[in-house]
Every structure is written in C-alpha cells, then in structure tokens.
Amino acid sequence: MKEIMPIDGQFAMPALAYDELGTVISKETLSFHYGKHLKAYVDNLNKMLPGSGLEGTPLSEVVRKAEGGLFNNAGQVLNHTLYFEQFSNTPQPMSAQMAALLEKSFGSVETFKKEFEQKGVTLFGSGWVWLSADKDGKLVITQQKNAENPVTMGLNPLLTFDVWEHAYYLDYQNRRADHLAALWQIVDWQVVEGRL
Ligand code: MN
C-alpha cells in the first residue's frame, strides 16, 4: 500500500474518476457515502490531529498509534480512501499472477470470492472485510469491526468491501449479500495489485 501523507498538516479527500458506478453504486449513494460520510471523517481527522503528537506522520501510522475518536476518524479515512480508489467504470481485469496468488492461498479465485463475500455477510454490525498480504506475501481475508484496518495487525491491505449499512442501504436495502456479490463488477484489479 502506498503511504498517504498530509499536505500542510491536512489529509485530503481521495480524487474520484467517477460520480456513479453503473447499477452497482448509484449516484445518490456516492453523494452521501463519499460527499457526506467520508467528508465528515476527513474534516474530523483534520480537526483532531493538531496536538495529538501524530502531525506529519503517514495516515497508516496515525491509525496504528491513535486511540478513541482520532483512531475512528483516521481509520475511516484510510478505509474509505482504499475503498473508493479500487473501483472503476472501466475496471482492469485480474492478472494471471494475481490469480495464481489467490489460487495458492484459497484454492481458486471463485473460492476466494465466495469466502470474501461470506466474511462480509457474516460480519455482525458495522465494519469491513479485507484481503491483505502478510509479511511473507501470503494472502489472508479478515473481518474488521467499525473503523479497524489490517495495518494494525501488521498486514498490507489490498482490497476491501464496506459493510456499513450506509454503503448500500439506498440501493440494496437489507440485501447486503446481493450488494457484495455485485461489487466484483467494478473492482479495478490494476489498482488492487498495485498495492502489493
Ligand atoms: Mn463507508
């Protein structure tokens, strides 16, 4: 994962190359999820950083060291930045090397996708499902609650699905499983693999 640095003490919103993602994530969902939820996390993070002792450090280090409200807002900024940057209306397919890595860890790409969706469906309450690489390069899936991110476990996060209700409720209501299954259509594997 590429480190995200503050500029003049402030973290910025990730730039998006889209304002809707076909039928998978509507313009209305993006306007709330990106424009309101993420904006609030970024604003809160930037307000809480001064005096924390973590000014000028990469976002992943803020997440690893902060507690309480600063951890929650920093975590959500990191999580949503990775989330929104991995999607595209013209997504690049998975490379043969990535498919081989997934096969090595999960048996097959299809088994990986099913297990990833299942971990998202069975996460009780709000949180995130992640694909990460450990320090030996092995790929692992983790369920993380609320604002948690795999960097706190020494993992390198590659891909994430947001299972907070705000991510899908306007488009899919209670059908979290259908939403997660649809997200594969917009995952840009070039971005995901670039984090390895
Ligand atoms: Mn979210």
Coordinates of N, CA and C and ligand atoms in Angstrom, one line a residue:
M1 N 0.8 -1.2 0.0 CA 0.0 0.0 0.0 C 0.9 1.2 0.0
K2 N 0.5 2.2 -0.8 CA 1.3 3.5 -0.9 C 0.8 4.3 0.3
E3 N 1.8 4.9 1.0 CA 1.5 5.7 2.2 C 0.7 7.0 1.7
I4 N -0.2 7.4 2.6 CA -1.0 8.6 2.4 C -0.5 9.7 3.3
M5 N 0.1 10.8 2.8 CA 0.7 11.8 3.6 C -0.2 13.0 3.7
P6 N -0.1 13.8 4.9 CA -0.9 15.0 4.9 C -0.1 16.1 4.1
I7 N -0.8 17.1 3.7 CA -0.2 18.2 3.0 C -0.5 19.5 3.8
D8 N 0.5 20.2 4.3 CA 0.3 21.3 5.2 C -0.5 20.9 6.4
G9 N -0.3 19.7 6.9 CA -1.0 19.2 8.1 C -2.4 18.7 7.9
Q10 N -2.8 18.7 6.7 CA -4.2 18.3 6.4 C -4.3 17.1 5.4
F11 N -5.1 16.1 5.8 CA -5.4 15.0 4.9 C -6.5 15.4 3.9
A12 N -6.4 14.9 2.7 CA -7.3 15.3 1.6 C -8.3 14.2 1.3
M13 N -9.4 14.6 0.7 CA -10.3 13.6 0.1 C -9.6 12.9 -1.0
P14 N -9.8 11.6 -1.2 CA -9.3 11.0 -2.5 C -10.0 11.5 -3.7
A15 N -9.3 11.7 -4.8 CA -10.0 12.2 -6.0 C -10.7 11.0 -6.7
L16 N -11.9 11.2 -7.1 CA -12.6 10.1 -7.8 C -12.7 10.4 -9.3
A17 N -12.6 9.3 -10.1 CA -12.7 9.5 -11.5 C -14.1 9.2 -12.0
Y18 N -15.1 9.1 -11.1 CA -16.4 8.7 -11.4 C -17.4 9.4 -10.4
D19 N -18.7 9.5 -10.8 CA -19.7 10.0 -9.9 C -20.8 9.0 -9.7
E20 N -20.7 7.9 -10.4 CA -21.6 6.8 -10.2 C -20.9 5.5 -10.7
L21 N -21.4 4.4 -10.3 CA -20.7 3.1 -10.8 C -21.8 2.2 -11.3
G22 N -22.4 2.6 -12.4 CA -23.4 1.8 -13.1 C -24.5 1.5 -12.1
T23 N -25.0 0.2 -12.1 CA -26.1 -0.1 -11.2 C -25.6 -0.7 -9.9
V24 N -24.2 -0.7 -9.7 CA -23.7 -1.3 -8.5 C -23.7 -0.3 -7.4
I25 N -23.2 1.0 -7.6 CA -23.3 2.0 -6.6 C -23.8 3.3 -7.3
S26 N -25.0 3.7 -6.9 CA -25.7 4.8 -7.6 C -25.1 6.1 -7.2
K27 N -25.4 7.1 -8.0 CA -25.0 8.5 -7.8 C -25.5 9.0 -6.4
E28 N -26.7 8.6 -6.1 CA -27.2 9.0 -4.8 C -26.4 8.4 -3.6
T29 N -26.1 7.1 -3.7 CA -25.3 6.5 -2.6 C -23.9 7.2 -2.6
L30 N -23.3 7.4 -3.7 CA -22.0 8.1 -3.7 C -22.1 9.5 -3.1
S31 N -23.1 10.2 -3.4 CA -23.2 11.6 -2.9 C -23.3 11.6 -1.4
F32 N -23.9 10.6 -0.8 CA -23.9 10.5 0.7 C -22.7 9.9 1.2
H33 N -22.3 8.8 0.6 CA -21.1 8.0 1.2 C -19.8 8.7 1.0
Y34 N -19.5 9.2 -0.2 CA -18.3 10.0 -0.4 C -18.5 11.4 0.1
G35 N -19.6 12.1 -0.4 CA -19.7 13.5 -0.2 C -20.1 13.9 1.3
K36 N -20.7 13.0 2.0 CA -21.1 13.4 3.4 C -20.4 12.5 4.4
H37 N -20.5 11.2 4.3 CA -19.8 10.4 5.4 C -18.3 10.5 5.3
L38 N -17.7 10.3 4.2 CA -16.2 10.4 4.1 C -15.8 11.9 4.4
K39 N -16.5 12.8 3.9 CA -16.1 14.2 4.1 C -16.1 14.5 5.6
A40 N -17.1 14.0 6.4 CA -17.1 14.2 7.8 C -15.9 13.6 8.5
Y41 N -15.6 12.4 8.1 CA -14.4 11.7 8.7 C -13.1 12.5 8.4
V42 N -12.9 13.0 7.2 CA -11.8 13.8 6.8 C -11.7 15.1 7.6
D43 N -12.8 15.8 7.7 CA -12.9 17.0 8.5 C -12.6 16.8 10.0
N44 N -13.2 15.7 10.5 CA -12.9 15.4 12.0 C -11.5 15.0 12.2
L45 N -10.9 14.2 11.3 CA -9.5 13.9 11.4 C -8.6 15.1 11.4
N46 N -8.8 16.0 10.5 CA -8.0 17.2 10.4 C -8.2 18.1 11.6
K47 N -9.4 18.1 12.2 CA -9.6 18.9 13.4 C -8.9 18.3 14.7
M48 N -8.8 16.9 14.7 CA -8.3 16.3 15.9 C -6.8 16.1 15.8
L49 N -6.2 16.2 14.7 CA -4.7 15.9 14.6 C -3.8 16.9 15.3
P50 N -4.1 18.2 15.3 CA -3.2 19.2 16.0 C -3.1 18.8 17.5
G51 N -1.9 18.7 18.0 CA -1.8 18.4 19.4 C -1.8 16.9 19.8
S52 N -2.0 16.1 18.8 CA -2.1 14.6 19.0 C -0.7 14.0 19.1
G53 N 0.3 14.7 18.6 CA 1.7 14.1 18.5 C 1.9 13.3 17.3
L54 N 0.8 13.2 16.4 CA 0.9 12.4 15.2 C 0.8 13.3 14.0
E55 N 1.0 14.6 14.1 CA 1.0 15.5 13.0 C 2.2 15.1 12.1
G56 N 2.0 15.2 10.8 CA 3.1 15.0 9.8 C 3.4 13.5 9.6
T57 N 2.7 12.6 10.2 CA 3.0 11.2 10.0 C 2.1 10.6 9.0
P58 N 2.5 9.5 8.3 CA 1.6 8.9 7.3 C 0.3 8.4 8.0
L59 N -0.8 8.4 7.2 CA -2.1 8.0 7.7 C -2.1 6.7 8.4
S60 N -1.4 5.7 7.8 CA -1.3 4.4 8.4 C -0.7 4.4 9.8
E61 N 0.2 5.3 10.0 CA 0.9 5.4 11.3 C -0.1 6.0 12.3
V62 N -0.9 7.0 11.9 CA -1.9 7.6 12.8 C -2.9 6.5 13.2
V63 N -3.3 5.6 12.2 CA -4.2 4.5 12.5 C -3.6 3.5 13.5
R64 N -2.3 3.2 13.3 CA -1.6 2.3 14.2 C -1.5 2.8 15.6
K65 N -1.3 4.2 15.8 CA -0.9 4.7 17.1 C -2.1 5.4 17.8
A66 N -3.1 5.9 17.1 CA -4.1 6.7 17.7 C -5.2 5.8 18.5
E67 N -5.9 6.4 19.4 CA -7.0 5.7 20.1 C -8.2 6.6 20.0
G68 N -9.4 6.0 20.4 CA -10.6 6.8 20.6 C -11.1 7.5 19.3
G69 N -11.5 8.7 19.4 CA -12.1 9.4 18.2 C -11.1 9.6 17.1
L70 N -9.8 9.9 17.5 CA -8.8 10.1 16.4 C -8.6 8.8 15.6
F71 N -8.5 7.6 16.3 CA -8.4 6.4 15.7 C -9.6 6.1 14.8
N72 N -10.8 6.4 15.3 CA -12.0 6.1 14.5 C -12.0 6.9 13.2
N73 N -11.7 8.2 13.3 CA -11.8 9.0 12.1 C -10.6 8.7 11.1
A74 N -9.4 8.5 11.7 CA -8.3 8.2 10.8 C -8.5 6.9 10.1
G75 N -9.0 5.9 10.9 CA -9.3 4.6 10.3 C -10.3 4.7 9.2
Q76 N -11.3 5.4 9.4 CA -12.4 5.6 8.3 C -11.9 6.3 7.1
V77 N -10.9 7.3 7.3 CA -10.4 7.9 6.1 C -9.5 7.0 5.3
L78 N -8.7 6.2 6.0 CA -7.8 5.2 5.3 C -8.7 4.1 4.6
N79 N -9.7 3.6 5.4 CA -10.5 2.6 4.8 C -11.3 3.1 3.6
H80 N -11.9 4.2 3.7 CA -12.7 4.7 2.5 C -11.8 5.2 1.4
T81 N -10.6 5.6 1.6 CA -9.7 6.0 0.5 C -9.3 4.8 -0.3
L82 N -9.0 3.7 0.4 CA -8.7 2.4 -0.3 C -9.9 1.9 -1.0
Y83 N -11.0 2.0 -0.4 CA -12.3 1.5 -0.9 C -12.7 2.3 -2.2
F84 N -12.7 3.6 -2.2 CA -13.2 4.3 -3.3 C -12.2 4.3 -4.5
E85 N -10.9 4.2 -4.1 CA -9.8 4.2 -5.2 C -9.8 2.9 -6.0
Q86 N -10.3 1.8 -5.4 CA -10.2 0.5 -6.0 C -11.3 0.2 -7.1
F87 N -12.3 1.2 -7.2 CA -13.4 0.9 -8.2 C -13.2 1.8 -9.4
S88 N -13.9 1.3 -10.5 CA -13.8 2.0 -11.8 C -15.0 1.5 -12.7
N89 N -15.4 2.4 -13.6 CA -16.4 2.1 -14.6 C -15.7 1.3 -15.7
T90 N -14.4 1.4 -15.8 CA -13.7 0.6 -16.8 C -12.6 -0.2 -16.1
P91 N -13.0 -1.1 -15.2 CA -12.0 -1.8 -14.4 C -11.1 -2.7 -15.2
Q92 N -9.8 -2.8 -14.8 CA -8.9 -3.7 -15.4 C -9.0 -5.1 -14.8
P93 N -8.9 -6.1 -15.6 CA -9.1 -7.5 -15.0 C -7.9 -7.9 -14.2
M94 N -8.1 -9.0 -13.5 CA -7.1 -9.6 -12.6 C -6.0 -10.2 -13.5
S95 N -4.7 -10.0 -13.1 CA -3.6 -10.5 -13.9 C -3.5 -12.0 -13.6
A96 N -2.8 -12.7 -14.4 CA -2.5 -14.2 -14.2 C -1.7 -14.4 -12.9
Q97 N -0.8 -13.4 -12.6 CA 0.0 -13.6 -11.4 C -0.9 -13.5 -10.1
M98 N -1.8 -12.5 -10.2 CA -2.8 -12.3 -9.0 C -3.6 -13.6 -8.9
A99 N -4.1 -14.1 -10.0 CA -5.0 -15.3 -9.9 C -4.2 -16.4 -9.3
A100 N -2.9 -16.5 -9.7 CA -2.1 -17.6 -9.1 C -1.9 -17.4 -7.6
L101 N -1.7 -16.2 -7.2 CA -1.6 -15.9 -5.7 C -2.8 -16.3 -5.0
L102 N -4.0 -16.0 -5.5 CA -5.3 -16.3 -4.9 C -5.5 -17.8 -4.9
E103 N -5.1 -18.5 -6.0 CA -5.2 -19.9 -6.0 C -4.4 -20.6 -5.0
K104 N -3.2 -20.0 -4.8 CA -2.3 -20.6 -3.8 C -2.8 -20.5 -2.4
S105 N -3.5 -19.4 -2.1 CA -4.0 -19.1 -0.7 C -5.4 -19.7 -0.5
F106 N -6.2 -19.8 -1.5 CA -7.6 -20.1 -1.3 C -8.1 -21.3 -2.2
G107 N -7.2 -21.8 -3.0 CA -7.6 -23.0 -3.8 C -8.1 -22.5 -5.2
S108 N -8.9 -21.5 -5.3 CA -9.3 -21.0 -6.6 C -9.8 -19.5 -6.4
V109 N -9.9 -18.8 -7.5 CA -10.3 -17.4 -7.5 C -11.8 -17.4 -7.0
E110 N -12.6 -18.3 -7.5 CA -14.0 -18.4 -7.2 C -14.2 -18.7 -5.7
T111 N -13.4 -19.6 -5.2 CA -13.4 -19.9 -3.7 C -13.1 -18.7 -2.9
F112 N -12.0 -17.9 -3.3 CA -11.7 -16.7 -2.7 C -12.9 -15.7 -2.6
K113 N -13.5 -15.5 -3.8 CA -14.6 -14.5 -3.9 C -15.7 -15.0 -3.0
K114 N -16.1 -16.2 -3.0 CA -17.2 -16.7 -2.1 C -16.8 -16.5 -0.6
E115 N -15.6 -16.9 -0.3 CA -15.2 -16.7 1.1 C -15.2 -15.3 1.5
F116 N -14.7 -14.4 0.6 CA -14.7 -12.9 0.9 C -16.1 -12.4 1.1
E117 N -17.0 -12.8 0.2 CA -18.4 -12.4 0.3 C -19.0 -12.9 1.7
Q118 N -18.7 -14.2 2.0 CA -19.3 -14.8 3.2 C -18.8 -14.1 4.4
K119 N -17.5 -13.7 4.4 CA -17.0 -13.0 5.6 C -17.6 -11.6 5.7
G120 N -18.0 -11.0 4.6 CA -18.8 -9.7 4.6 C -20.2 -9.9 5.1
V121 N -20.8 -10.9 4.6 CA -22.2 -11.2 5.0 C -22.4 -11.5 6.5
T122 N -21.4 -12.2 7.0 CA -21.5 -12.7 8.4 C -20.9 -11.7 9.5
L123 N -20.3 -10.6 9.0 CA -19.8 -9.6 9.9 C -21.0 -8.9 10.6
F124 N -21.2 -9.1 11.9 CA -22.4 -8.6 12.6 C -22.2 -7.1 12.9
G125 N -23.1 -6.3 12.5 CA -23.0 -4.9 12.7 C -22.2 -4.2 11.6
S126 N -21.4 -3.1 12.0 CA -20.7 -2.3 11.0 C -19.3 -2.7 10.9
G127 N -18.7 -2.7 9.7 CA -17.3 -3.0 9.6 C -16.9 -3.2 8.1
W128 N -15.8 -3.9 8.0 CA -15.2 -4.1 6.7 C -14.6 -5.5 6.5
V129 N -14.7 -6.0 5.3 CA -14.0 -7.3 5.0 C -12.8 -6.9 4.1
W130 N -11.6 -7.5 4.4 CA -10.4 -7.2 3.8 C -9.6 -8.4 3.2
L131 N -9.0 -8.1 2.0 CA -7.9 -9.0 1.6 C -6.6 -8.3 1.8
S132 N -5.7 -9.0 2.5 CA -4.4 -8.4 2.7 C -3.3 -9.4 2.5
A133 N -2.1 -8.8 2.4 CA -0.9 -9.7 2.3 C -0.2 -9.6 3.6
D134 N 0.3 -10.8 4.1 CA 1.1 -10.8 5.4 C 2.5 -10.6 5.0
K135 N 3.4 -10.5 6.0 CA 4.8 -10.1 5.7 C 5.5 -11.2 4.8
D136 N 5.0 -12.4 4.7 CA 5.6 -13.4 3.9 C 4.9 -13.4 2.5
G137 N 4.0 -12.5 2.2 CA 3.3 -12.4 0.9 C 2.1 -13.3 0.8
K138 N 1.8 -14.0 1.9 CA 0.6 -14.9 1.8 C -0.7 -14.0 1.9
L139 N -1.7 -14.4 1.2 CA -3.0 -13.6 1.2 C -3.9 -14.1 2.2
V140 N -4.5 -13.2 3.0 CA -5.5 -13.5 4.0 C -6.7 -12.6 4.0
I141 N -7.8 -13.2 4.4 CA -9.1 -12.4 4.5 C -9.4 -12.2 6.0
T142 N -9.7 -10.9 6.3 CA -10.1 -10.6 7.7 C -11.4 -9.8 7.8
Q143 N -12.1 -10.1 8.8 CA -13.3 -9.2 9.2 C -12.8 -8.2 10.2
Q144 N -13.2 -7.0 10.0 CA -12.8 -5.9 11.0 C -13.9 -5.1 11.3
K145 N -14.1 -4.8 12.6 CA -15.3 -4.1 13.0 C -15.1 -2.5 12.9
N146 N -16.2 -1.8 12.7 CA -16.2 -0.4 12.8 C -15.1 0.3 11.9
A147 N -14.1 0.9 12.5 CA -13.1 1.7 11.7 C -11.8 0.9 11.6
E148 N -11.8 -0.4 12.0 CA -10.5 -1.1 12.0 C -9.9 -1.3 10.6
N149 N -8.6 -1.4 10.6 CA -7.9 -1.6 9.3 C -6.8 -2.7 9.6
P150 N -6.5 -3.5 8.6 CA -5.5 -4.6 8.8 C -4.1 -4.0 9.1
V151 N -3.8 -2.8 8.9 CA -2.4 -2.3 9.2 C -2.1 -2.4 10.7
T152 N -3.2 -2.4 11.5 CA -3.0 -2.6 13.0 C -2.5 -4.0 13.3
M153 N -2.7 -4.9 12.4 CA -2.3 -6.3 12.6 C -1.0 -6.6 11.8
G154 N -0.3 -5.6 11.3 CA 0.9 -5.8 10.6 C 0.7 -6.3 9.2
L155 N -0.5 -6.2 8.6 CA -0.8 -6.7 7.3 C -0.8 -5.5 6.3
N156 N -0.7 -5.8 5.0 CA -0.7 -4.9 3.9 C -2.1 -5.0 3.2
P157 N -3.0 -4.0 3.4 CA -4.4 -4.1 2.9 C -4.4 -3.9 1.4
L158 N -5.1 -4.8 0.7 CA -5.1 -4.8 -0.8 C -6.5 -4.4 -1.3
L159 N -7.5 -5.0 -0.8 CA -8.9 -4.9 -1.3 C -9.9 -4.9 -0.1
T160 N -10.9 -4.1 -0.2 CA -11.9 -4.0 0.9 C -13.3 -3.8 0.4
F161 N -14.3 -4.4 1.1 CA -15.7 -4.1 0.9 C -16.2 -3.5 2.2
D162 N -16.9 -2.4 2.1 CA -17.5 -1.7 3.2 C -18.9 -2.4 3.5
V163 N -19.1 -2.9 4.7 CA -20.4 -3.5 5.0 C -21.2 -2.6 6.0
W164 N -20.7 -1.4 6.3 CA -21.6 -0.4 7.0 C -22.9 -0.3 6.1
E165 N -24.0 -0.1 6.8 CA -25.3 0.0 6.0 C -25.2 1.2 5.1
H166 N -24.5 2.3 5.5 CA -24.5 3.5 4.7 C -23.9 3.2 3.3
A167 N -23.2 2.1 3.1 CA -22.5 1.8 1.8 C -23.5 1.2 0.8
Y168 N -24.6 0.7 1.3 CA -25.5 0.0 0.3 C -27.0 0.2 0.5
Y169 N -27.4 0.8 1.7 CA -28.8 0.8 2.0 C -29.7 1.5 1.0
L170 N -29.3 2.6 0.4 CA -30.2 3.3 -0.5 C -30.4 2.4 -1.8
D171 N -29.4 1.6 -2.2 CA -29.5 0.8 -3.4 C -30.0 -0.6 -3.2
Y172 N -29.6 -1.2 -2.1 CA -29.9 -2.6 -1.8 C -30.7 -2.9 -0.6
Q173 N -31.0 -1.8 0.2 CA -31.7 -2.0 1.5 C -31.1 -3.1 2.3
N174 N -31.8 -4.1 2.8 CA -31.2 -5.1 3.6 C -30.4 -6.2 2.9
R175 N -30.3 -6.1 1.6 CA -29.7 -7.2 0.8 C -28.2 -7.0 0.7
R176 N -27.5 -7.2 1.8 CA -26.1 -7.0 1.8 C -25.4 -8.0 0.9
A177 N -25.8 -9.2 0.9 CA -25.2 -10.3 0.1 C -25.2 -10.0 -1.3
D178 N -26.4 -9.5 -1.8 CA -26.5 -9.1 -3.2 C -25.6 -7.9 -3.6
H179 N -25.5 -7.0 -2.7 CA -24.6 -5.9 -2.9 C -23.1 -6.3 -3.0
L180 N -22.7 -7.2 -2.1 CA -21.3 -7.6 -2.1 C -21.0 -8.5 -3.3
A181 N -22.0 -9.3 -3.8 CA -21.7 -10.1 -5.0 C -21.6 -9.2 -6.2
A182 N -22.3 -8.1 -6.2 CA -22.3 -7.2 -7.4 C -21.0 -6.3 -7.4
L183 N -20.3 -6.1 -6.3 CA -19.1 -5.3 -6.2 C -18.0 -5.8 -7.1
W184 N -17.9 -7.1 -7.3 CA -16.8 -7.6 -8.2 C -16.8 -7.0 -9.6
Q185 N -18.0 -6.6 -10.1 CA -18.1 -6.0 -11.4 C -17.2 -4.7 -11.6
I186 N -17.0 -4.0 -10.4 CA -16.4 -2.7 -10.5 C -15.0 -2.6 -9.9
V187 N -14.5 -3.8 -9.4 CA -13.1 -3.8 -8.8 C -12.1 -3.7 -9.9
D188 N -11.2 -2.7 -9.8 CA -10.1 -2.5 -10.7 C -8.9 -3.2 -10.2
W189 N -8.6 -4.4 -10.8 CA -7.5 -5.2 -10.2 C -6.2 -4.6 -10.4
Q190 N -6.0 -3.7 -11.4 CA -4.7 -3.0 -11.5 C -4.4 -2.1 -10.3
V191 N -5.5 -1.5 -9.7 CA -5.3 -0.7 -8.5 C -5.0 -1.6 -7.3
V192 N -5.8 -2.7 -7.2 CA -5.6 -3.6 -6.1 C -4.2 -4.2 -6.1
E193 N -3.8 -4.7 -7.3 CA -2.4 -5.3 -7.4 C -1.3 -4.3 -7.2
G194 N -1.6 -3.1 -7.5 CA -0.6 -2.0 -7.3 C -0.2 -1.8 -5.9
R195 N -1.1 -2.3 -4.9 CA -0.8 -2.2 -3.5 C 0.1 -3.3 -2.9
L196 N 0.3 -4.3 -3.8 CA 1.2 -5.4 -3.3 C 2.6 -5.0 -3.1
Ligands
MN1 MN -18.5 3.7 4.5

